CSV table of C-alpha atoms and ligand atoms in Angstrom, one decimal:
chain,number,residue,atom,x,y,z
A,52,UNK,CA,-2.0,-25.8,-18.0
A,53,UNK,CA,1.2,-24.1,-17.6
A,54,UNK,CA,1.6,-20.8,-14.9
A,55,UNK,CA,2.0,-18.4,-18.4
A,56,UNK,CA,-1.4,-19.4,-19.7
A,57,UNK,CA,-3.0,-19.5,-15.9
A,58,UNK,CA,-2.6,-16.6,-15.1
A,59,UNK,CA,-4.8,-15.6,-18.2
A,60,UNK,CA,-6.9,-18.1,-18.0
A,61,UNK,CA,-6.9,-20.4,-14.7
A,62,UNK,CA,-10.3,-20.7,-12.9
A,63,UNK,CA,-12.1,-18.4,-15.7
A,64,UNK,CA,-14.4,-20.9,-17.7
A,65,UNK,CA,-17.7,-19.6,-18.2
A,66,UNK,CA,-17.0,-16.4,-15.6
A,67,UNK,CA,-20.2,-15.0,-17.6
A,68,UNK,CA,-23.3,-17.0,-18.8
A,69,UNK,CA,-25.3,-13.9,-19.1
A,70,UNK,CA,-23.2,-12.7,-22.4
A,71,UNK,CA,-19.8,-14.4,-22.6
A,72,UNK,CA,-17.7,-11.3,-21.9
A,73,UNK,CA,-14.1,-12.0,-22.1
A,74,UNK,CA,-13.4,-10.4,-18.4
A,75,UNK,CA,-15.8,-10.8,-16.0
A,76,UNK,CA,-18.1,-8.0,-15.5
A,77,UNK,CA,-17.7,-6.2,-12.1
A,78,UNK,CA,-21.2,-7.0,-10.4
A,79,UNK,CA,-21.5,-4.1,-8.4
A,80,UNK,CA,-24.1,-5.3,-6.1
A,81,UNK,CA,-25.1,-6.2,-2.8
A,82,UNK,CA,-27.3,-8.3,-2.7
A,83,UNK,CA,-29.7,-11.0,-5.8
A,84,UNK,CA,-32.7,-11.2,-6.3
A,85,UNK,CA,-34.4,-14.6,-5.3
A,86,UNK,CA,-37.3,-16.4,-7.4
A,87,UNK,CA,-38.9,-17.7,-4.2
A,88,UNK,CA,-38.4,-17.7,-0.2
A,89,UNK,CA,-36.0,-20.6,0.6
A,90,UNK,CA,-35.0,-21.0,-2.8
A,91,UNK,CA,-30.8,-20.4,-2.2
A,92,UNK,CA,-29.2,-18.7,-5.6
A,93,UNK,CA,-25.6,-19.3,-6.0
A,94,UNK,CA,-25.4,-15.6,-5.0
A,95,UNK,CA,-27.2,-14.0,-2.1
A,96,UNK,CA,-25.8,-11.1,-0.4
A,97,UNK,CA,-22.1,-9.8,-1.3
A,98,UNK,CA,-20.7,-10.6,2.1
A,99,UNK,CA,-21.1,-14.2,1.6
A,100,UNK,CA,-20.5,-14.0,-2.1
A,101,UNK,CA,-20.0,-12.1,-5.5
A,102,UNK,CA,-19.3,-13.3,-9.1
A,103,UNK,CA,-16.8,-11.2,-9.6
A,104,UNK,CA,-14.9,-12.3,-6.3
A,105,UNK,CA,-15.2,-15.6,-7.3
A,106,UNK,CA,-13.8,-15.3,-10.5
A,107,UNK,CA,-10.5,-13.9,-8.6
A,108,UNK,CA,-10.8,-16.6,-5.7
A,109,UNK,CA,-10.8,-19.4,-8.4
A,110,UNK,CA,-7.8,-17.5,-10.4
A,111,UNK,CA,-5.8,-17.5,-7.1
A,112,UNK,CA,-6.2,-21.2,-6.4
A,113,UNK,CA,-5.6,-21.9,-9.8
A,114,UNK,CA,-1.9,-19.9,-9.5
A,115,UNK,CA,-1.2,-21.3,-6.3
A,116,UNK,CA,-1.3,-24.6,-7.6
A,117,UNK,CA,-4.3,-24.8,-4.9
A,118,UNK,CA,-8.2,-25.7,-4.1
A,119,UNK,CA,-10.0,-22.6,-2.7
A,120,UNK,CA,-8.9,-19.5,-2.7
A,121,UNK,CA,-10.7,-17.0,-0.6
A,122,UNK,CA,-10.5,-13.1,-1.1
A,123,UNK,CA,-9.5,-10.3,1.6
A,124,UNK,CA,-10.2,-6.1,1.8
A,125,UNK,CA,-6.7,-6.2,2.6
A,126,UNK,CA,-3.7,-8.9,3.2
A,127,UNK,CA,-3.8,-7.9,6.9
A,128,UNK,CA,-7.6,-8.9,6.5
A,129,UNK,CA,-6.5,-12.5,5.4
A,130,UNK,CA,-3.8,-13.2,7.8
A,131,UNK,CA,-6.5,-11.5,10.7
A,132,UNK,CA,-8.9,-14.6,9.0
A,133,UNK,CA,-6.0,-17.1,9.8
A,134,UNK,CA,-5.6,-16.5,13.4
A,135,UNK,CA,-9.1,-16.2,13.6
A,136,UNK,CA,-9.2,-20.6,13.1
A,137,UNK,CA,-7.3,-20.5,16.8
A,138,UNK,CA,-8.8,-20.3,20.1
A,139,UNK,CA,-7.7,-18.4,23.8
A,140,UNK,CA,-4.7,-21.0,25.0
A,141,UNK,CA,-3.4,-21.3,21.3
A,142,UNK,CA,0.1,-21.3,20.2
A,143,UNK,CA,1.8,-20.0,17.4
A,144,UNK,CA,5.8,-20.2,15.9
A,145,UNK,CA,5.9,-17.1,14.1
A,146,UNK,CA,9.1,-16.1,11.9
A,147,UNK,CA,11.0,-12.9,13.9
A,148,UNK,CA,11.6,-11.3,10.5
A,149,UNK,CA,8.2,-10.7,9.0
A,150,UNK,CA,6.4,-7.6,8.1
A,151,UNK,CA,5.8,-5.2,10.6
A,152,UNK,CA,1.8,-5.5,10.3
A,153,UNK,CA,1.7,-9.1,10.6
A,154,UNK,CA,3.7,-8.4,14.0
A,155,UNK,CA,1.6,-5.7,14.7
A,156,UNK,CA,-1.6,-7.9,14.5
A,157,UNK,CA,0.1,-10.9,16.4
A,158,UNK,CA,1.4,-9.0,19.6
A,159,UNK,CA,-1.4,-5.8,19.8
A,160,UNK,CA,-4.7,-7.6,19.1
A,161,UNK,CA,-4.2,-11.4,19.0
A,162,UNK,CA,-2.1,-11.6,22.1
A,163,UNK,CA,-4.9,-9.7,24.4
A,164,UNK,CA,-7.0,-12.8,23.5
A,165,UNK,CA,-4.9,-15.0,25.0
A,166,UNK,CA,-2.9,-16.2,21.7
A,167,UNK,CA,0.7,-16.9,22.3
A,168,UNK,CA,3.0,-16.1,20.0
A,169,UNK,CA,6.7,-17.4,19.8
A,170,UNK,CA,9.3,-15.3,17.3
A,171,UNK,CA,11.8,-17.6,16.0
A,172,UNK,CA,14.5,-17.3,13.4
A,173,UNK,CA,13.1,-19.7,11.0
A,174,UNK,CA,16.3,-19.9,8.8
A,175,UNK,CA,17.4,-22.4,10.5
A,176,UNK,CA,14.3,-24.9,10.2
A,177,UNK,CA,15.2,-27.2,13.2
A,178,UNK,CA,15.1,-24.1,15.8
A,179,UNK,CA,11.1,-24.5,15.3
A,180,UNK,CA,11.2,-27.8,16.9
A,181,UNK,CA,12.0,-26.7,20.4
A,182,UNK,CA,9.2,-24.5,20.8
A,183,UNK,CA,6.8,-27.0,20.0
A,184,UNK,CA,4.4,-27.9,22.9
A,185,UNK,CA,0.9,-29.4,23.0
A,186,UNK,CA,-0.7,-25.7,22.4
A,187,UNK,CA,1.1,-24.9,19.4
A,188,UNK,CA,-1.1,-25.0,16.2
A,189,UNK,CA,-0.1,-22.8,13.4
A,190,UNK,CA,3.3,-22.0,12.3
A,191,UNK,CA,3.9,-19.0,10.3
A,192,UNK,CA,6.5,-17.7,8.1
A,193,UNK,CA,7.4,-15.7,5.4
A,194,UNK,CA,9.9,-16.3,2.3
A,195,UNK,CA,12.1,-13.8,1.3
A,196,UNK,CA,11.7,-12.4,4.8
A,197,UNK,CA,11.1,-8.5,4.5
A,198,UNK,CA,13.5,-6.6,4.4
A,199,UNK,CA,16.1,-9.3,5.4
A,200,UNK,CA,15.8,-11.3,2.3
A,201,UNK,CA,15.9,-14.5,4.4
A,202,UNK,CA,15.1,-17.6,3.1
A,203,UNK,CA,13.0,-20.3,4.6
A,204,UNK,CA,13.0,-23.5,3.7
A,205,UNK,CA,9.4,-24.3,3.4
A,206,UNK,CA,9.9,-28.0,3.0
A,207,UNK,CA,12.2,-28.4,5.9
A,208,UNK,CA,9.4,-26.8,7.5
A,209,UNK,CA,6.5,-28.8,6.6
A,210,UNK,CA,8.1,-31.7,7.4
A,211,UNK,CA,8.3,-30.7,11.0
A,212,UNK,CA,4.8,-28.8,10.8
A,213,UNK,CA,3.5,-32.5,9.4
A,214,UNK,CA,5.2,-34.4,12.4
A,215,UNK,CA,3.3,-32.5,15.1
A,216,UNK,CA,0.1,-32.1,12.8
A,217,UNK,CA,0.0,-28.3,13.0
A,218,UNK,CA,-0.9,-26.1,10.4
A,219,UNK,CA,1.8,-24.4,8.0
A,220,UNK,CA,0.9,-20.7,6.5
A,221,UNK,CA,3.3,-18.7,4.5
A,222,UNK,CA,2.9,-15.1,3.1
A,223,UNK,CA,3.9,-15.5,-0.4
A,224,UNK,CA,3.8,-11.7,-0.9
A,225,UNK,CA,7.4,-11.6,-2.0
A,226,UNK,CA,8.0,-14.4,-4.2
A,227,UNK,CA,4.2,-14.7,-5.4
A,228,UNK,CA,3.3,-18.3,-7.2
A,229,UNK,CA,5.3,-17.1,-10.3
A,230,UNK,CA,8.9,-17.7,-8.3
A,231,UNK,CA,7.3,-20.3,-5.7
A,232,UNK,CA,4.2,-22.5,-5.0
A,233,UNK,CA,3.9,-23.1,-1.1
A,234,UNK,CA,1.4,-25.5,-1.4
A,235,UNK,CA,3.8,-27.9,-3.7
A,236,UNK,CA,6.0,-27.6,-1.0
A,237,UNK,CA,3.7,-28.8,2.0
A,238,UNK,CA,2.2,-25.6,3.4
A,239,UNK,CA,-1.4,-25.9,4.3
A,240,UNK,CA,-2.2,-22.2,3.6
A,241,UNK,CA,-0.1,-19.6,1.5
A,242,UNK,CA,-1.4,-15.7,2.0
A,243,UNK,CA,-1.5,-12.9,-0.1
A,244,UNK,CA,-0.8,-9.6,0.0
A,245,UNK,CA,-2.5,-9.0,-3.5
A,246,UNK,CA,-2.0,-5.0,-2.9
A,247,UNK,CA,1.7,-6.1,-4.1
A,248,UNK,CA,2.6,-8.0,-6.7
A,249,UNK,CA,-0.9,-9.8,-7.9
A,250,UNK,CA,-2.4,-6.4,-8.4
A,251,UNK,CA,0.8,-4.8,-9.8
A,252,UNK,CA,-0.4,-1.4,-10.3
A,253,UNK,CA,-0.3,-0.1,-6.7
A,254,UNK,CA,-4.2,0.6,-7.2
A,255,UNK,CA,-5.5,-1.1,-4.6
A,256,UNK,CA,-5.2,-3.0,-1.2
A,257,UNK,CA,-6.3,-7.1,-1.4
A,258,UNK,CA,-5.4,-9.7,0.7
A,259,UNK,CA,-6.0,-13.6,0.0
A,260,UNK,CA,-5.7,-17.2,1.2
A,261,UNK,CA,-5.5,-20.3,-1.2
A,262,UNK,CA,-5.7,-23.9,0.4
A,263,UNK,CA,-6.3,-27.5,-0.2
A,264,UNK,CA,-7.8,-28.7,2.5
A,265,UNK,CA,-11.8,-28.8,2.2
A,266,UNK,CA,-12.5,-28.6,6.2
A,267,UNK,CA,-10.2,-25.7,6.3
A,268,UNK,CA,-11.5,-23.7,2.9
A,269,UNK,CA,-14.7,-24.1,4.7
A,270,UNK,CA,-13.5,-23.1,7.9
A,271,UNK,CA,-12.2,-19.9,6.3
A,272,UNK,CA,-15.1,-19.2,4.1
A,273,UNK,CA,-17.3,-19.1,7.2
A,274,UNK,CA,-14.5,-16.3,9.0
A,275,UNK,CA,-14.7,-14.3,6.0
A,276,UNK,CA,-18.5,-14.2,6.0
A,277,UNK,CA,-19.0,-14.1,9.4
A,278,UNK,CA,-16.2,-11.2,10.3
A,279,UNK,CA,-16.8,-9.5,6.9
A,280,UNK,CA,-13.4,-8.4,5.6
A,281,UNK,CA,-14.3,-9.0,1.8
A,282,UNK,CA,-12.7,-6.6,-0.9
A,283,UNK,CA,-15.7,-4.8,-3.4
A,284,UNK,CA,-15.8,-6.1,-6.7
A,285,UNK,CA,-14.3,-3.3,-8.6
A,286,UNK,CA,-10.8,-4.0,-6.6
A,287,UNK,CA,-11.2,-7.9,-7.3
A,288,UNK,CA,-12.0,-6.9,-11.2
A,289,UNK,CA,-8.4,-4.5,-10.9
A,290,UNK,CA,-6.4,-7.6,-9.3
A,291,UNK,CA,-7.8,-10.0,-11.9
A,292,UNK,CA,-6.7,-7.4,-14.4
A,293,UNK,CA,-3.6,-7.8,-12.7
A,294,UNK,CA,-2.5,-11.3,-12.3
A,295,UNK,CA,-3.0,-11.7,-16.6
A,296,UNK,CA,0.6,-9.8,-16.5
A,297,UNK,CA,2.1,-11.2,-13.8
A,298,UNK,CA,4.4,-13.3,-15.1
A,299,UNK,CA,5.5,-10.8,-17.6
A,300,UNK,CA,5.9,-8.5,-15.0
A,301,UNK,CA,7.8,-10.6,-13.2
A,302,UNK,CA,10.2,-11.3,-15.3
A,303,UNK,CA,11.3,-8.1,-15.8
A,304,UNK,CA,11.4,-7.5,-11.9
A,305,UNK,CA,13.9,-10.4,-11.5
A,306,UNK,CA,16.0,-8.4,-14.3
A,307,UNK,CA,16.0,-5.5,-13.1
A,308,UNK,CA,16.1,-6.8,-9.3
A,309,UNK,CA,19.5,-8.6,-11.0
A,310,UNK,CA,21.5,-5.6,-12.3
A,311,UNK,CA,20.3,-3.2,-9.4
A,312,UNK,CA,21.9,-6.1,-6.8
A,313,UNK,CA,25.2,-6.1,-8.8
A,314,UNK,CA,25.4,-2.5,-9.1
A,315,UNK,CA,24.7,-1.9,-5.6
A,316,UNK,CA,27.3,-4.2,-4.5
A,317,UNK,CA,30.5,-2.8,-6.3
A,318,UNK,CA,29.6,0.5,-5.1
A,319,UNK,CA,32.1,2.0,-2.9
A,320,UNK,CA,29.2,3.6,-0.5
A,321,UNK,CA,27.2,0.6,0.2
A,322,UNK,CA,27.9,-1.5,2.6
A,323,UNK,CA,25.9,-5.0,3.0
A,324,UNK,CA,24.0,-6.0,0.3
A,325,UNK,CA,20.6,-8.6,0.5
A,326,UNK,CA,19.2,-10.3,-2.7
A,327,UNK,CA,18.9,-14.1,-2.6
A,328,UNK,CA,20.9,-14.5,-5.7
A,329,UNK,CA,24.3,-14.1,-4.8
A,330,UNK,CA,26.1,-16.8,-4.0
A,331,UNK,CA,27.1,-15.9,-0.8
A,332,UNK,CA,24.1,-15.2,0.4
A,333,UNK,CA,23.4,-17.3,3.6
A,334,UNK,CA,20.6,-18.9,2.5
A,335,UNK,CA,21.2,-19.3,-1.4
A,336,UNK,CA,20.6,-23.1,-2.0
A,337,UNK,CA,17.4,-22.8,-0.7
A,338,UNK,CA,16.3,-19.8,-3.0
A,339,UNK,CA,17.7,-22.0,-5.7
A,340,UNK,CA,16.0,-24.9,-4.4
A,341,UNK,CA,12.2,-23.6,-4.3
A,342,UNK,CA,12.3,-20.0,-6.4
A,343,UNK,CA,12.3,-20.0,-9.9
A,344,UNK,CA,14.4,-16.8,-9.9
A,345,UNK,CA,15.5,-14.4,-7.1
A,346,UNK,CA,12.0,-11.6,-7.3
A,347,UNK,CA,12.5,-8.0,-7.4
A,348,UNK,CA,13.0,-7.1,-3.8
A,349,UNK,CA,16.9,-5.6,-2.5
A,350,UNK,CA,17.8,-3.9,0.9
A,351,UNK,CA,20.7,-2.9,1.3
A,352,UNK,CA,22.7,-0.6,3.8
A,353,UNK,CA,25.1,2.5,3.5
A,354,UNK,CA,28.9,2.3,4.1
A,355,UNK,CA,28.5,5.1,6.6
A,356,UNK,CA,25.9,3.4,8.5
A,357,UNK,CA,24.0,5.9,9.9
A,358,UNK,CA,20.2,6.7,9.6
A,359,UNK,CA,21.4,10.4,8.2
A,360,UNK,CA,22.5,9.0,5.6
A,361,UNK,CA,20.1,6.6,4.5
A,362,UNK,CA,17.1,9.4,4.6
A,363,UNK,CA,19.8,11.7,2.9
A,364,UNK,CA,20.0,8.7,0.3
A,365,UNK,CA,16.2,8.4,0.1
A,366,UNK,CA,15.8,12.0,-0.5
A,367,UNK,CA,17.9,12.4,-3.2
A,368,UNK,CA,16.2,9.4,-5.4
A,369,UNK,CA,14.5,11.1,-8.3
A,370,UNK,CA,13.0,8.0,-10.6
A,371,UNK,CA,12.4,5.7,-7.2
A,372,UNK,CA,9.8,6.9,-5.3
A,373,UNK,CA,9.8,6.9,-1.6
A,374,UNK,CA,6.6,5.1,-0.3
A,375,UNK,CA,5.7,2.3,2.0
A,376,UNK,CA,4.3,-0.9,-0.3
A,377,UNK,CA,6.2,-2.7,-3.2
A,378,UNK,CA,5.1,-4.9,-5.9
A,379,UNK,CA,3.5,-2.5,-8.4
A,380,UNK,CA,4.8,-1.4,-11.8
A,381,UNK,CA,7.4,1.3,-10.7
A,382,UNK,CA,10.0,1.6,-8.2
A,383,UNK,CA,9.9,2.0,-4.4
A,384,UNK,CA,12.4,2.9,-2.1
A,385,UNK,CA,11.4,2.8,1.6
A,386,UNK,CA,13.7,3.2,4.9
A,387,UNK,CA,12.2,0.4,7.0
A,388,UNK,CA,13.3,1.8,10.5
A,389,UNK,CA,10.8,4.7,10.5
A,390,UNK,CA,8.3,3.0,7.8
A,391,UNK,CA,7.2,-0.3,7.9
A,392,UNK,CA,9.2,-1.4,10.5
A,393,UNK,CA,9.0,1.4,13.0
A,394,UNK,CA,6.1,-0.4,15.4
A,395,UNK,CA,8.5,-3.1,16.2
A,396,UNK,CA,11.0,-2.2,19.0
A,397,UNK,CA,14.0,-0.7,17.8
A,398,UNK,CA,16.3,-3.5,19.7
A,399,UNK,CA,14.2,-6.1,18.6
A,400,UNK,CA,14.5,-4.8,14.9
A,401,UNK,CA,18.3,-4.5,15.2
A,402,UNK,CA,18.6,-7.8,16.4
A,403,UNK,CA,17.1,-8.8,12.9
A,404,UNK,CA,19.2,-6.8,10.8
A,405,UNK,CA,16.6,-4.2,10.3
A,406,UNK,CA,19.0,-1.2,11.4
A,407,UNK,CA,18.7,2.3,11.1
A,408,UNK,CA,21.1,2.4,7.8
A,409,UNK,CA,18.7,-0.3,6.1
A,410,UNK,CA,17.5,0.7,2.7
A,411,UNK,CA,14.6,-1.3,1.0
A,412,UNK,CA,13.9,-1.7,-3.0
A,413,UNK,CA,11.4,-2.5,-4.8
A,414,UNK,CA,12.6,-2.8,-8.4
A,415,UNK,CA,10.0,-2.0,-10.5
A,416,UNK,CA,10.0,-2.7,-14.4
A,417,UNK,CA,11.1,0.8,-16.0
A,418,UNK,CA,14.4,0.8,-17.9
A,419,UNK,CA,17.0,-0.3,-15.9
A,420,UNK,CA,19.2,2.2,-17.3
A,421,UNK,CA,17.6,5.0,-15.9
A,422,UNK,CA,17.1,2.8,-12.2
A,423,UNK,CA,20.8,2.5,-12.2
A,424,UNK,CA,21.7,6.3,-12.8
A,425,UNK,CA,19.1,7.1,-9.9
A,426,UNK,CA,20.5,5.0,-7.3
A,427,UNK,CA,24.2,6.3,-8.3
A,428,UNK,CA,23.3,9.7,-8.2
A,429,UNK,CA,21.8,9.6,-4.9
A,430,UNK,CA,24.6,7.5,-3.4
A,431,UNK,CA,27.4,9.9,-4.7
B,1066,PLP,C1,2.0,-5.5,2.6
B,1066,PLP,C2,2.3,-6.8,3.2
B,1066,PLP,C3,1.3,-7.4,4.1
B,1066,PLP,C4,0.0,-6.7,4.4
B,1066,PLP,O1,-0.8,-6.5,3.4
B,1066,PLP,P1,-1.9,-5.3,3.2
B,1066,PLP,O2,-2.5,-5.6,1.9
B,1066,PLP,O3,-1.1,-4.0,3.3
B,1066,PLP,O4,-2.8,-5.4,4.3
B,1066,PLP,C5,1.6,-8.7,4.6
B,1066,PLP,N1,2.7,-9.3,4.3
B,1066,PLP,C6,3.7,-8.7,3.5
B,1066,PLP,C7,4.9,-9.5,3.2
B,1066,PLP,C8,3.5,-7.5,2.9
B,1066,PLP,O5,4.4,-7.0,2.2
């Protein structure tokens, strides 16, 4: 099956026996009713499992070009589920241009249980190497990095992640399986943020895994049954509705993504502008290498280079909406200095690029007339 017709119908044979419905009804449950003591039903108690999760767990393998995919109440949720398979003494190489939560989680909760965590550029893959030691076991990255729309080169990675026999997770969040497939690639786990793109509608907060491996899938399983973080089957029936327009959606993101990168670039009051599709863009063979297209995601920062005028730039935006989150149906701006960025230290986030002048898009998929007008008006 090609991705087009997946995302309609991957995983969703048979979703309901009881009457055939075309989407799978949203069992609003919490627990089944057993015919005898002992007797285990596929379904038990919603913790451990729901038909309407599952029907979303076996689309997300099925888009990710993966086994299992197992669901999250949020994408922190899943990435909390991933350091969850380490133990006190643990290591971890961790991109140093990732989302401010998944920092967040990794130095303010994970560390305090003895989990080390080293923050290296990843864009260069060999720099992982050196800060491989005989505690490191999981190796996470992100691609496009947000808001730096870095590239990593997965492969590159994997190969080096294979070598030592540690685990390779990457947040897909940006790209999502329509641009790039982790898995193909040699990552062991690829993460979700399904509040973004996969759901589409900024309606609701998801999170997800999808692996290959059976040990691990059951490894995970267990973590999200025993800590508990599952989404309610209303939000997995509004991310399944989701994914069937993803790659329509998508499309039109990359369009729009397109014309809103150009525009911003000739214009006299912008300064740098990052979207993996120009040519000089540091780390462009690589997007050409394992994206399909270059996603719908553009910072960018002001020729005056001062936070004033980035908020005064944010505030004038009429169509684009100022809001933290990306991925859904309409456009986004956010100012990642005092948003989603401002838990990480302002010299650490300047030594990534995240200054105070940074301005992050989401291109959503209205007409790109109109998105143009907007961003020239408030730059003027
Ligand atoms: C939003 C986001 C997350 C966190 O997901 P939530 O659903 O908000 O918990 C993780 N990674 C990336 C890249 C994100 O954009």
């Amino acid at each position: 099956m090609k991705f087009n017709t997946k995302v309609i119908h991957g995983g969703q044979e048979n979703i309901d026996p009881a009457y055939n419905s075309v989407m799978p009804p949203i069992y609003q449950t919490s627990t089944f009713k057993q015919t005898a003591p002992g007797q285990h039903p596929e379904f038990e108690y919603a913790r451990s499992g729901n038909p309407t999760r599952s029907a979303l767990e076996k689309s997300l393998a099925s888009l990710e070009n993966g086994t299992y995919g197992i669901a999250f109440g949020s994408g922190l949720a899943a990435i909390d589920a991933v350091l969850k398979l380490l133990k006190p003494g643990d290591e971890v190489i961790s991109t140093s241009d990732l989302y401010g939560g998944s920092y967040r989680l990794f130095t303010s909760i994970f560390k305090k249980f003895g989990i080390k965590f080293h923050f290296v550029g990843m864009s260069n893959p060999q720099a992982v190497e050196s800060y491989i030691n005989d505690n490191t076991k999981l190796v996470w990255t992100e691609t496009p990095t947000n808001p730096m729309m870095n590239l990593i080169d997965i492969q590159a990675i994997s190969k080096i992640t294979n070598k030592y026999n540690l685990l390779l997770a990457v947040d897909n969040t940006f790209a999502t399986p329509y641009l790039q497939q982790p898995l193909d690639l040699g990552a062991d786990i690829v993460m979700h943020s399904a509040t973004k793109y996969l759901g589409g509608h900024s309606d609701v907060i998801m999170g997800s895994l999808v692996v290959n491996d059976k040990d691990l899938a059951d490894q995970l399983y267990f973590i999200q049954n025993a800590s508990g973080a599952v989404p309610g089957p209303q939000d997995c029936f509004l991310v399944l509705r989701g994914i069937k327009t993803l790659h329509v959606r998508m499309q039109r993101h990359c369009e729009n993504g397109a014309a809103v990168a150009h525009c911003l670039k000739t214009n006299a009051e912008v300064d740098k502008v990052y979207w993996p599709g120009f040519e000089d863009h540091p780390n462009h063979e690589v997007a050409q290498k394992q994206m399909k297209d270059y996603g719908g995601m553009v910072s960018f920062t002001t020729q005056k280079g001062t936070l004033e005028s980035a908020l005064e730039f944010v505030s004038k935006l009429k169509v684009f909406t100022l809001a933290e989150s990306l991925g859904g149906v309409e456009s986004l701006a956010g100012h990642p200095a005092t948003m989603t960025h401002a838990s990480i230290p302002k010299e650490d986030r300047e030594k990534t690029g995240v200054v105070d002048s940074l301005i992050r898009l989401s291109v959503g998929i209205e007409d790109i007339d109109d998105l143009i007008a907007d961003l020239e008006q408030a730059l003027s």
